Short mmCIF file of C-alpha atoms in Angstrom, two decimals:
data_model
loop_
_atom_site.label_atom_id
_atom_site.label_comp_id
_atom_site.label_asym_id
_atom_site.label_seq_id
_atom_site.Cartn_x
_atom_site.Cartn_y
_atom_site.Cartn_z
CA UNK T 1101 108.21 13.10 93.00
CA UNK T 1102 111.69 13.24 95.10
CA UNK T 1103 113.03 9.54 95.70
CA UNK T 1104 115.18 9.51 98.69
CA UNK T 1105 117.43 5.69 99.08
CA UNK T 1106 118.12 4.10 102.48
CA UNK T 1107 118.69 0.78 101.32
CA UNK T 1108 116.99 -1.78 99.01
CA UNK T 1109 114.57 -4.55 100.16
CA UNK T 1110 115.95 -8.20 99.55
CA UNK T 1111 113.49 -10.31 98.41
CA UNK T 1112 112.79 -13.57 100.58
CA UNK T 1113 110.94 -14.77 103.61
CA UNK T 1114 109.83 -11.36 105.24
CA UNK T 1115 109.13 -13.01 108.54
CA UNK T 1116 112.33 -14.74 108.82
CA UNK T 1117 114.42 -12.06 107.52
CA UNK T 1118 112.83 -9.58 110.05
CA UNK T 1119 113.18 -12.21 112.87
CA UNK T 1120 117.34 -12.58 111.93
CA UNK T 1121 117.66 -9.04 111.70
CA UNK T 1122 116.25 -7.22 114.48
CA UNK T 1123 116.08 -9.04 117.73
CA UNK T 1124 112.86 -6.50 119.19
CA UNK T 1125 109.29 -7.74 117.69
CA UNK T 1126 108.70 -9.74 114.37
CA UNK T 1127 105.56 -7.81 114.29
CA UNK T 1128 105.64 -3.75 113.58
CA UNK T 1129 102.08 -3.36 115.50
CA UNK T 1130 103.39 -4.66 118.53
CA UNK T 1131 106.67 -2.44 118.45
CA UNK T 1132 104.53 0.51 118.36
CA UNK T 1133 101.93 -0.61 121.13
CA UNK T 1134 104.94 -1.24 122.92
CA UNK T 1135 106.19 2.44 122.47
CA UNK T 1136 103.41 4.20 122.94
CA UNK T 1137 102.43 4.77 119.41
CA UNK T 1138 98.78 3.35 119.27
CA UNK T 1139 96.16 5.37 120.03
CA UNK T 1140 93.68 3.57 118.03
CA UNK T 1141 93.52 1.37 114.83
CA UNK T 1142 90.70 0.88 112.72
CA UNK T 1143 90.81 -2.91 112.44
CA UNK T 1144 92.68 -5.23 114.50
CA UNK T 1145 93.64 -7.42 110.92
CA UNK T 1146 96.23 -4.54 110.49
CA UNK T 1147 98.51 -6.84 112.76
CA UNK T 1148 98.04 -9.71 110.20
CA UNK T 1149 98.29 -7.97 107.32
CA UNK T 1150 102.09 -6.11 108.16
CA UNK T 1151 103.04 -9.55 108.88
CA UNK T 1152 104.18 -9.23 105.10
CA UNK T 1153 105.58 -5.52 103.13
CA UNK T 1154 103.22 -2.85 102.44
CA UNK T 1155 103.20 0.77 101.47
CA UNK T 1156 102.66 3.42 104.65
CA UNK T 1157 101.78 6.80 104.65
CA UNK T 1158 101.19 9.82 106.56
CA UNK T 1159 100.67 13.53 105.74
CA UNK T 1160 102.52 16.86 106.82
CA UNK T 1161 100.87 19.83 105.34
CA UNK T 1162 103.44 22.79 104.90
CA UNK T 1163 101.62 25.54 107.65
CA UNK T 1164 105.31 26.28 108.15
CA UNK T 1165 108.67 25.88 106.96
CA UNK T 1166 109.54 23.41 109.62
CA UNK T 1167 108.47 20.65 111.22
CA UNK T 1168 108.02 20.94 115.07
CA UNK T 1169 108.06 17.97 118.07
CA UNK T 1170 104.17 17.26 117.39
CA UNK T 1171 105.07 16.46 113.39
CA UNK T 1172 108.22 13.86 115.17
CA UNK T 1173 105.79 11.82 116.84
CA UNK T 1174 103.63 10.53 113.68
CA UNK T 1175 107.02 10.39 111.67
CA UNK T 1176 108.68 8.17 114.28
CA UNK T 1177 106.05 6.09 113.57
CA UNK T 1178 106.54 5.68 110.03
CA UNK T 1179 110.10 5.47 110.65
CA UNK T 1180 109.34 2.37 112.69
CA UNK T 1181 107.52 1.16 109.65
CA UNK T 1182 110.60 1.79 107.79
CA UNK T 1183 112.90 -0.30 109.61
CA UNK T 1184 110.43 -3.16 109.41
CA UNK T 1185 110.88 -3.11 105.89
CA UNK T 1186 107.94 -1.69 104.79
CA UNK T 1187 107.79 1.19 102.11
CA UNK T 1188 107.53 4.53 103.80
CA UNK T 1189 105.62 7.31 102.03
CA UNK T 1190 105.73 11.01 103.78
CA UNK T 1191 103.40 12.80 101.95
CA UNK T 1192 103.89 17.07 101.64
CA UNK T 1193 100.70 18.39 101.28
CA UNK T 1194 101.46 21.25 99.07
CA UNK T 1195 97.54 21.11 97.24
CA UNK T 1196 96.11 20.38 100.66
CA UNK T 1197 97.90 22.95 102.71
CA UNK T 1198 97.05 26.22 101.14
CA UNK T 1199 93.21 25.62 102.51
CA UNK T 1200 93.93 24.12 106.23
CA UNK T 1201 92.83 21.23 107.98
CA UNK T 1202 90.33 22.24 110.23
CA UNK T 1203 91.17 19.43 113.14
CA UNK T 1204 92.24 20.57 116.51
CA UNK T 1205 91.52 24.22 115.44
CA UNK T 1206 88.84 26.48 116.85
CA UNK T 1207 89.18 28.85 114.63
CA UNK T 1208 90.20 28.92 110.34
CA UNK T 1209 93.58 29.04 109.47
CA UNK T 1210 95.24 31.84 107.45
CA UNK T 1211 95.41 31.21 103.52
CA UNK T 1212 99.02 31.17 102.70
CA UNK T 1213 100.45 32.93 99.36
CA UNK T 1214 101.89 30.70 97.17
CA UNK T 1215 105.56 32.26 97.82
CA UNK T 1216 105.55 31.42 101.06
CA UNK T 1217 103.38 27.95 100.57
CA UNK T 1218 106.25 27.25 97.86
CA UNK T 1219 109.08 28.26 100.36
CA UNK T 1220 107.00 25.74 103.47
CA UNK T 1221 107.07 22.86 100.97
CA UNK T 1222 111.00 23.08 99.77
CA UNK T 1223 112.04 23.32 103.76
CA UNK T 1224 109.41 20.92 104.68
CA UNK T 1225 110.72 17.87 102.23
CA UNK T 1226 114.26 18.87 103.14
CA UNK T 1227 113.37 18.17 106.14
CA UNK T 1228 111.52 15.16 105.67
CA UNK T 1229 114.57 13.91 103.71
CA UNK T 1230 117.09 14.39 106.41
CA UNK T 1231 115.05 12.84 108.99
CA UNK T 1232 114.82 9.96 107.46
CA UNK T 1233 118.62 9.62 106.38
CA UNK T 1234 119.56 10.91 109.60
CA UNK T 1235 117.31 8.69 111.34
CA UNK T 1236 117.90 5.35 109.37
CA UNK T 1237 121.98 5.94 110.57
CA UNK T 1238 120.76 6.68 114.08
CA UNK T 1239 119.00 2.98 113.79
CA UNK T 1240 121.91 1.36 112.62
CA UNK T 1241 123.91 2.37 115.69
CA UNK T 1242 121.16 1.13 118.09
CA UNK T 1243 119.29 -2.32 116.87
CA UNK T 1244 120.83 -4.68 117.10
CA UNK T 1245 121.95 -6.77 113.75
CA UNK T 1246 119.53 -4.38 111.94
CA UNK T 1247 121.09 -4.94 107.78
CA UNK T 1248 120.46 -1.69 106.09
CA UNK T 1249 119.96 -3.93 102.81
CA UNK T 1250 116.77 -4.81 104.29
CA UNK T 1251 114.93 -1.20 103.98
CA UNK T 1252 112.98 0.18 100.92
CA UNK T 1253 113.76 3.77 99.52
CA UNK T 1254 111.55 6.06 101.69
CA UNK T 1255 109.93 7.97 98.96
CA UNK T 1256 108.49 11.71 99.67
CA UNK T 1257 105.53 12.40 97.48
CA UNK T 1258 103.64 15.63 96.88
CA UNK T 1259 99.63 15.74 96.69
CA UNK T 1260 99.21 18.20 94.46
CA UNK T 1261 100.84 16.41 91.93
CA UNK T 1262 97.29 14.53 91.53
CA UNK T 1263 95.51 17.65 92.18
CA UNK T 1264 96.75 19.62 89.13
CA UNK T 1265 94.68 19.26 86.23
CA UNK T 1266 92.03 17.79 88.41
CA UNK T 1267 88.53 19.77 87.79
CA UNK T 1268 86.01 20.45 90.21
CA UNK T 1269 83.33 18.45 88.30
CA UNK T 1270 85.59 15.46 87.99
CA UNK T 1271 86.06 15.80 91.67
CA UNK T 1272 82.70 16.19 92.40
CA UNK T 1273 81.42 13.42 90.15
CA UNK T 1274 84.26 10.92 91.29
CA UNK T 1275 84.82 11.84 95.08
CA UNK T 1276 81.80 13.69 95.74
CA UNK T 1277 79.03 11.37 94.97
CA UNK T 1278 81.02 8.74 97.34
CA UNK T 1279 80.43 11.43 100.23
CA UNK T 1280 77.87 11.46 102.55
CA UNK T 1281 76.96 14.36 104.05
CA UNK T 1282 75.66 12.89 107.32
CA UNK T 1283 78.96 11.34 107.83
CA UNK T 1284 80.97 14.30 107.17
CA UNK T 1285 78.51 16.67 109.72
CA UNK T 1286 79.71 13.82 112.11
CA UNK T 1287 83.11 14.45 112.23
CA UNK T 1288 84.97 15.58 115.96
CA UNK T 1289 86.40 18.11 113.60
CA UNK T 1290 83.31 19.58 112.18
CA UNK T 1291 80.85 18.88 115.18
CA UNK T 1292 83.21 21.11 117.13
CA UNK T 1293 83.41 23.91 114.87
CA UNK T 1294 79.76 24.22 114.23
CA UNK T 1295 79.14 24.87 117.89
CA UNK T 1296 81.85 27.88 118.28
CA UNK T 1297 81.22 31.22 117.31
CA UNK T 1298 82.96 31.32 114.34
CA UNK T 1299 81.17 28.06 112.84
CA UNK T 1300 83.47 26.23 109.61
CA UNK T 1301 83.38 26.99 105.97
CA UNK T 1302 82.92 24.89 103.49
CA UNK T 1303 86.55 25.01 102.58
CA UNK T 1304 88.01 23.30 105.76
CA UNK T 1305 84.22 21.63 105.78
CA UNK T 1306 85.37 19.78 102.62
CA UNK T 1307 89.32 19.02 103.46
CA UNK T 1308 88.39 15.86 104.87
CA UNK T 1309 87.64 14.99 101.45
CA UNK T 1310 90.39 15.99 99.79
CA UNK T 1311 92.48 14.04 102.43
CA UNK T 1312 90.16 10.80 101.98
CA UNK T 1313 91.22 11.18 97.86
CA UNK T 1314 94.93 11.20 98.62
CA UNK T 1315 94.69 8.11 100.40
CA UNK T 1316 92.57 6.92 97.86
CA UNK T 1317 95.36 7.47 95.12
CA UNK T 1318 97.72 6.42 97.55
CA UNK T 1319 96.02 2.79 97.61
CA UNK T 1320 95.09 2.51 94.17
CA UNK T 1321 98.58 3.75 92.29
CA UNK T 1322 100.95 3.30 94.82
CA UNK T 1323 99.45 0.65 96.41
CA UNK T 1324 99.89 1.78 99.91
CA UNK T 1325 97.29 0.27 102.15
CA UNK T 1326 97.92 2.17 106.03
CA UNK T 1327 97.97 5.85 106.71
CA UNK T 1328 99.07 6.57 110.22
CA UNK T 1329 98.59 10.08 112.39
CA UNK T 1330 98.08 12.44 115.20
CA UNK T 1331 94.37 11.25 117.33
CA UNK T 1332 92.78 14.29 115.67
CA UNK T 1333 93.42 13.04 112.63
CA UNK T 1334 90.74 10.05 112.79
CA UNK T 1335 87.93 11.48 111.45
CA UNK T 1336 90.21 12.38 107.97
CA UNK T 1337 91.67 8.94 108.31
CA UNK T 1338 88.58 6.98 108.77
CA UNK T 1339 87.30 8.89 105.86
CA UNK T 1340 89.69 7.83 103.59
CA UNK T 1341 89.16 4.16 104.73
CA UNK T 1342 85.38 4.43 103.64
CA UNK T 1343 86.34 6.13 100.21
CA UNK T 1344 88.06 3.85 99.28
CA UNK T 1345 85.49 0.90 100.05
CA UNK T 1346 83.15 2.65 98.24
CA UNK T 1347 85.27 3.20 95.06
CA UNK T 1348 86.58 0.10 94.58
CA UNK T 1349 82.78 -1.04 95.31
CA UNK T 1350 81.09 -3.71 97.43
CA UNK T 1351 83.19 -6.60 96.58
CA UNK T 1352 86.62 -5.02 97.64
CA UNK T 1353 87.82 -5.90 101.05
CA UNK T 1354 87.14 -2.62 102.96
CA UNK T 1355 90.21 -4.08 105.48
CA UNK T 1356 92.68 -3.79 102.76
CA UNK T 1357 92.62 -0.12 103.37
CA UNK T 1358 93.91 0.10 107.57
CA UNK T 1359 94.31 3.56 109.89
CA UNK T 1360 96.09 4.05 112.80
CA UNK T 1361 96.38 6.99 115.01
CA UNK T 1362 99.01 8.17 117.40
CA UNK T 1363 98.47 9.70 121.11
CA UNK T 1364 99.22 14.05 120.47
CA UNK T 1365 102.27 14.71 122.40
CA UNK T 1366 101.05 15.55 125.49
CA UNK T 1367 103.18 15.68 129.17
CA UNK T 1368 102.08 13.89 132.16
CA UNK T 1369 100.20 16.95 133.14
CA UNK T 1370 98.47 17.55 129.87
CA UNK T 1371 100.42 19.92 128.46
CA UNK T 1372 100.57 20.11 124.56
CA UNK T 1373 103.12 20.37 122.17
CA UNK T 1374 103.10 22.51 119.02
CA UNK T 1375 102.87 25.17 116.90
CA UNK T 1376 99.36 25.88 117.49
CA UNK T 1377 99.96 25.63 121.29
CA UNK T 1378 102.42 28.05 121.63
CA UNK T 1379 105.25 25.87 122.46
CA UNK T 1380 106.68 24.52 119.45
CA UNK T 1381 110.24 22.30 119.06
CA UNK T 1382 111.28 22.72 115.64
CA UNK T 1383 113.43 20.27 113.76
CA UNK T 1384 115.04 23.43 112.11
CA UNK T 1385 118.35 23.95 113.47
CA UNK T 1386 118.30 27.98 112.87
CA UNK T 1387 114.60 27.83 114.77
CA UNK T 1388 115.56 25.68 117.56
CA UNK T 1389 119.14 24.93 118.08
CA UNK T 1390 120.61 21.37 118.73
CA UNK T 1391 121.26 22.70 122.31
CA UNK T 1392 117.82 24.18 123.38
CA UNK T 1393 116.56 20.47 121.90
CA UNK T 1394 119.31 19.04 124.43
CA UNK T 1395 118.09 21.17 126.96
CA UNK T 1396 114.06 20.91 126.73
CA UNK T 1397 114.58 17.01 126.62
CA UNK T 1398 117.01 17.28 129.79
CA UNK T 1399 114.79 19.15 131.12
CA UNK T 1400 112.00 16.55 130.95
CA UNK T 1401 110.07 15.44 134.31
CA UNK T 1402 110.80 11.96 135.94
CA UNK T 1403 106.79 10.91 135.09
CA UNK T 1404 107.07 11.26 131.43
CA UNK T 1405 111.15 10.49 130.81
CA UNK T 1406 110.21 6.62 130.79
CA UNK T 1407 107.37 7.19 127.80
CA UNK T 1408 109.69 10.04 125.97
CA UNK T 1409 112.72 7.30 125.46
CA UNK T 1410 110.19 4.81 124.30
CA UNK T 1411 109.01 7.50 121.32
CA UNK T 1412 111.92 9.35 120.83
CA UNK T 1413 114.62 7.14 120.55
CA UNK T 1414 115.52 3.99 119.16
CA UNK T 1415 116.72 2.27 122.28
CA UNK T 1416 116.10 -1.19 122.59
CA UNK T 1417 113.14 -1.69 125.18
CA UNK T 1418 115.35 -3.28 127.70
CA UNK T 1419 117.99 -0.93 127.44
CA UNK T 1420 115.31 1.69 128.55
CA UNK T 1421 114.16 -0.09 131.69
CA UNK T 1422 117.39 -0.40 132.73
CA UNK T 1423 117.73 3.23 132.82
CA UNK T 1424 114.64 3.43 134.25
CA UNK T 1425 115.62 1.60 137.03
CA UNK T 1426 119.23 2.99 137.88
CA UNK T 1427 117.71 6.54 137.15
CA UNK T 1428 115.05 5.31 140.07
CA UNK T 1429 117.90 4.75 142.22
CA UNK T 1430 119.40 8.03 141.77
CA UNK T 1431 116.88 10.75 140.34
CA UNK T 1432 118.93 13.87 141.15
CA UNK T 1433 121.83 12.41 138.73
CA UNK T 1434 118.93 12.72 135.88
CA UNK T 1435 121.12 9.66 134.29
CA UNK T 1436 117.27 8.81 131.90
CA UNK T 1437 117.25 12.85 130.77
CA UNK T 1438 120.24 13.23 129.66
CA UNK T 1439 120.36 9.86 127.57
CA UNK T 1440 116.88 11.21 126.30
CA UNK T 1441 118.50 14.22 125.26
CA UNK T 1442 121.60 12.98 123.62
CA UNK T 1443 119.76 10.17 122.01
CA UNK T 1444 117.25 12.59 120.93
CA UNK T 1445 119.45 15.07 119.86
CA UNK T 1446 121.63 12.85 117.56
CA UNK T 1447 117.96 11.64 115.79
CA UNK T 1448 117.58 14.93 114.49
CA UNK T 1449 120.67 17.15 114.56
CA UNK T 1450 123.01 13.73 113.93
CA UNK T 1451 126.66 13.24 116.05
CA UNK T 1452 127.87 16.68 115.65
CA UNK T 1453 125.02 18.30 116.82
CA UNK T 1454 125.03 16.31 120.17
CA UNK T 1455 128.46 17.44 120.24
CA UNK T 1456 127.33 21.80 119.82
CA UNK T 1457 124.84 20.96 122.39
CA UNK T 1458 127.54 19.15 125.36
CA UNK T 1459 129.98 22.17 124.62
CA UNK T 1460 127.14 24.78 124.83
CA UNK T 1461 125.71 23.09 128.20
CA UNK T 1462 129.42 22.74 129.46
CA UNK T 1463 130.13 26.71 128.82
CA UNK T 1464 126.77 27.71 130.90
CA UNK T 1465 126.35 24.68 132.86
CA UNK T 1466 130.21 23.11 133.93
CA UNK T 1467 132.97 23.95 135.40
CA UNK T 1468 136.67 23.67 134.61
CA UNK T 1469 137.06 19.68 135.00
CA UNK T 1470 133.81 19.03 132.92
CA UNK T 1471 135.03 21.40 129.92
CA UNK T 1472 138.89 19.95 129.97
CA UNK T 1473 137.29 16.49 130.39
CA UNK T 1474 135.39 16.38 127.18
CA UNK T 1475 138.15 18.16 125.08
CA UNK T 1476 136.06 20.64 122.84
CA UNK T 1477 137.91 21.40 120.01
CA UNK T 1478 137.91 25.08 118.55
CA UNK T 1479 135.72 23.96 116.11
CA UNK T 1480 133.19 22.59 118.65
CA UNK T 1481 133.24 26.05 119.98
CA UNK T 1482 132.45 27.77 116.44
CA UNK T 1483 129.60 25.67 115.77
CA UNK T 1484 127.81 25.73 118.84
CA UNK T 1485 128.38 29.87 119.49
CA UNK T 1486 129.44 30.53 115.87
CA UNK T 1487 125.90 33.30 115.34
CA UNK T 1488 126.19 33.56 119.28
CA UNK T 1489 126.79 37.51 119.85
CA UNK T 1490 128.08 36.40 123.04
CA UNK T 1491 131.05 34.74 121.71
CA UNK T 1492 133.55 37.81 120.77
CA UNK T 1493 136.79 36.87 118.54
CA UNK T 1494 139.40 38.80 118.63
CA UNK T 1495 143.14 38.51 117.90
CA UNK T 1496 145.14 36.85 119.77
CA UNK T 1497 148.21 39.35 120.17
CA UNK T 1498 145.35 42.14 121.33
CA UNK T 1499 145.09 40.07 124.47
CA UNK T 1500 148.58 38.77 125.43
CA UNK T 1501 149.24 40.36 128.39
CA UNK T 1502 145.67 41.41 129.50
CA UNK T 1503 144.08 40.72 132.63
CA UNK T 1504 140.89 38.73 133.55
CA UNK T 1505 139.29 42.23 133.96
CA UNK T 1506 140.20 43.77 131.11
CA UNK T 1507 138.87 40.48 129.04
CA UNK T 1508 135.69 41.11 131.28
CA UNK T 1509 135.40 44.62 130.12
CA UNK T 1510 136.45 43.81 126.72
CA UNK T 1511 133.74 40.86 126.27
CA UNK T 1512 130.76 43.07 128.14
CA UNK T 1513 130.62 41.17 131.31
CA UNK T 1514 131.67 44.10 132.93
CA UNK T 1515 131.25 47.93 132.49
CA UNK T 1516 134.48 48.88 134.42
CA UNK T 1517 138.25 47.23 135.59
CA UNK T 1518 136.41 48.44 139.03
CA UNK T 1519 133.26 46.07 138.64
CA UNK T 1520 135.45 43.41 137.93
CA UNK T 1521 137.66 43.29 140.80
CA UNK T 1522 134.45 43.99 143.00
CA UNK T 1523 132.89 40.93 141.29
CA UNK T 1524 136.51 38.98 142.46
CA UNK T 1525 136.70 39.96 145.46
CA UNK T 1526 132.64 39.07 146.69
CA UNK T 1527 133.58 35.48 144.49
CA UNK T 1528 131.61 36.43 141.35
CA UNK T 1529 134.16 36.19 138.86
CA UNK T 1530 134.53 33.00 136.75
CA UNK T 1531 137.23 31.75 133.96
CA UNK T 1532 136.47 28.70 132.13
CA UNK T 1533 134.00 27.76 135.77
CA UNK T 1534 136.54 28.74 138.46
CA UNK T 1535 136.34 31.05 140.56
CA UNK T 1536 138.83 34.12 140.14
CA UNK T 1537 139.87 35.57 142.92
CA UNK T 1538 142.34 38.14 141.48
CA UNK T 1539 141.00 40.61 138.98
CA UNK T 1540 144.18 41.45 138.01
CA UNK T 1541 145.67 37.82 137.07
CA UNK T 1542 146.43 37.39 133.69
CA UNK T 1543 145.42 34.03 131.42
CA UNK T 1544 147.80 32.16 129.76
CA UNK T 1545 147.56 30.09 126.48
CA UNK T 1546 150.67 28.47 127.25
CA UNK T 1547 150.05 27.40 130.57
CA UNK T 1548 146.50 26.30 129.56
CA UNK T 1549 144.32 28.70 130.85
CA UNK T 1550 142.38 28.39 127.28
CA UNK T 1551 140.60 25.50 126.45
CA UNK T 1552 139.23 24.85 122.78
CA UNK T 1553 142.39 23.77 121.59
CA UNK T 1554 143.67 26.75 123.54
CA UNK T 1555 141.33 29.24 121.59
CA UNK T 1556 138.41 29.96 124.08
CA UNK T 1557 138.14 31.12 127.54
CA UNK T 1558 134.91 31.55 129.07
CA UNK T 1559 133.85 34.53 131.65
CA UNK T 1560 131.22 34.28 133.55
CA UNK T 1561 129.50 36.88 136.26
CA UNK T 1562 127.13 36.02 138.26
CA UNK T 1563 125.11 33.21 137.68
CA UNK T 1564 123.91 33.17 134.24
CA UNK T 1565 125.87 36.17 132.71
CA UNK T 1566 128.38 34.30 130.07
CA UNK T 1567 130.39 35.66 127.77
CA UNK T 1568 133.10 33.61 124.93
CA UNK T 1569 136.61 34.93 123.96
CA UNK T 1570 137.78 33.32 121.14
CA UNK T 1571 141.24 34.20 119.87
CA UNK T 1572 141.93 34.49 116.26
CA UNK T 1573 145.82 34.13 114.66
CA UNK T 1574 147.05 37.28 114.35
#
């Protein structure tokens, strides 16, 4: 078990404490229907019963070594839970994940080797464990009087730590005699794949089982009494609601034991999200850097920008339909998708990855005034092309007298000096987003021709050929 602190929970009125602190909903329920987050619950008492601090969990099982857009969604949600106060419990499922969950799936998934399970589940909780930190410093910059003495340790658990040393009979005789068979044959999940072609084993058949028992222990040793995911995940949800009524036998309070599910991330034209889609955003900065995150959420369309801020970001509600309105006003200064992108962007790559993603959209996006105006240091410029092979450093003295097309040719924007001043001369020659209209003009660090702390200039040919030269001391 990996404990992760964000803060300690100060004992006292948790209504009233909640109500002084954040100034957005006394209730976490209605902060989620508010957002977007409820796609269905599986009794309306779990409004009542958050009203005081409880244990929350959801599951990621390790089917890769990072988490992707689709896995942000259900953690934002616990991350709301978080900040309420509540304990937040993301589970790795390291015993689950090397047989699959069949939901969403039409066919099985691909047994994973335990080196590469092993190597899913060490980036996976690393991950887990920075969005959370990351995420809890994110909050504190954006709601309002929000005390960071007020939140419990988030605490990152691993299932197969109940798993080992578990026997099949024990299983069987403890989980298995609970399960109905009718039930299970019920499931979306299963109904689904018994009417393809390639039917369902009984491994993925029986996952919703397994699932059901870590909620189980989840409730009875760590007393944790809501699990929260994706809509697919009801049927594995709601079966862990029932185990546990039947376990702790007919005179337990079956609504003790709460689900809720999430909406899949979907656009406004139905397009999915995801690793099994095709499509997938990962969290992992070497997958999907902290600019192509900038640019897919800057990218976003004006019918879905509204609900993205609501479940992305930590904005205060208000704050958002103000954007929403001024962004109305003006749609082609896409003022809502670029706060959705920088606010999105610092969630999960932190300050000084919104800062690598505004130089990189400045070098292949701006022009002159918009690079000098937001001063990118030559540091800036290393991190956000440092393992870009278009970014070429060379020393400085190699270049002092050398003209803009003998940088071109140097850098590969050009073949020949001859290209170049053709380029020039039909007005497709840039430095640093001017236009140069003399091939043969030379740069000049000491007349500021460099930006980057008078490190970097920036050729472009064309529209979308870009090339870096960053000087080194000689």
């Amino acid at each position: 078990m990996l404990r992760r602190a964000v803060g300690g929970y100060k004992r006292g009125s948790f209504s009233q404490l909640w109500l002084h602190r954040r100034c957005i909903h006394t209730n976490v329920i209605d902060t989620l229907r508010a957002r977007h987050f409820v796609q269905a619950v599986t009794s309306e008492a779990i409004t009542k019963r958050v009203e005081t601090p409880i244990a929350v969990y959801c599951g990621v099982d390790p089917t890769a070594s990072s988490l992707h857009l689709g896995n942000m969604v259900t953690l934002m949600g616990l991350l709301h839970f978080s900040l309420a106060g509540h304990q937040a419990i993301p589970l790795v499922g390291n015993a689950t994940g090397s047989i699959g969950d069949p939901s969403g799936r039409n066919t099985e998934r691909i047994a994973l080797d335990h080196k590469e399970l092993a190597k899913n589940v060490a980036g996976i909780e690393a991950q887990l464990i920075r969005f959370f930190s990351r995420g809890t410093q994110y909050a504190l910059s954006r709601i309002p009087n929000l005390d960071p003495s007020s939140l419990k340790p988030v605490r990152v658990l691993h299932n197969a730590d109940w798993y080992t040393g578990l026997g099949v009979l024990d299983f069987l005789g403890t989980v298995g005699r609970h399960a109905r068979v009718g039930t299970m044959m019920a499931r979306d999940s299963v109904k689904s794949r018994l009417q393809s072609v390639h039917g369902i084993s009984f491994t993925e058949f029986s996952y919703q089982l397994l699932q059901a028992y870590d909620f189980w222990h989840l409730y009875h040793f760590h007393k944790c009494h809501v699990q929260i995911g994706g809509s697919d995940q009801w049927g594995n949800i709601t079966a862990g609601t029932d185990l546990i009524h039947r376990m702790h036998g007919p005179q337990s309070d079956k609504s003790e034991a709460f689900g809720l599910t999430i909406p899949l991330l979907t656009t406004a034209s139905g397009e999915k999200f995801g690793k099994s889609a095709g499509n997938a955003i990962w969290l992992d900065e070497t997958r999907t850097s902290p600019f192509d995150i900038y640019q897919f959420f800057v990218k976003t369309a004006d019918a879905d920008v509204e609900r993205f801020l609501k479940m992305f970001t930590l904005l205060p509600l208000p704050r958002i339909a103000q954007i929403i309105d001024e962004h109305a006003r003006a749609p082609h200064s896409f003022i809502a998708q670029k706060l959705l992108a920088t606010e999105v962007t610092e969630l999960i790559h932190g300050p000084q990855g919104v800062q690598q993603a505004l130089c990189a959209t400045q070098v292949l996006f701006g022009n002159r005034q918009t690079l000098e105006e937001h001063k990118f240091t030559s540091d800036d410029f290393d991190a956000a092309f440092g393992c870009d092979q278009r970014m070429v450093k060379v020393a400085s003295a190699s270049v002092v007298g050398k003209s803009v097309a003998d940088i071109a040719v140097l850098l590969g924007s050009c073949k020949s000096k001859s290209e170049a001043t053709r380029l020039a001369k039909g007005g497709g020659l840039y430095w640093n987003g001017s236009v140069v209209v003399d091939s043969k003009w030379v740069p000049s660090v000491e007349k500021g021709d460099f930006v980057g702390d008078g490190t970097v200039g920036v050729v472009r040919t064309g529209k979308t050929n870009y090339r870096l030269l960053k000087l080194l001391d000689s």
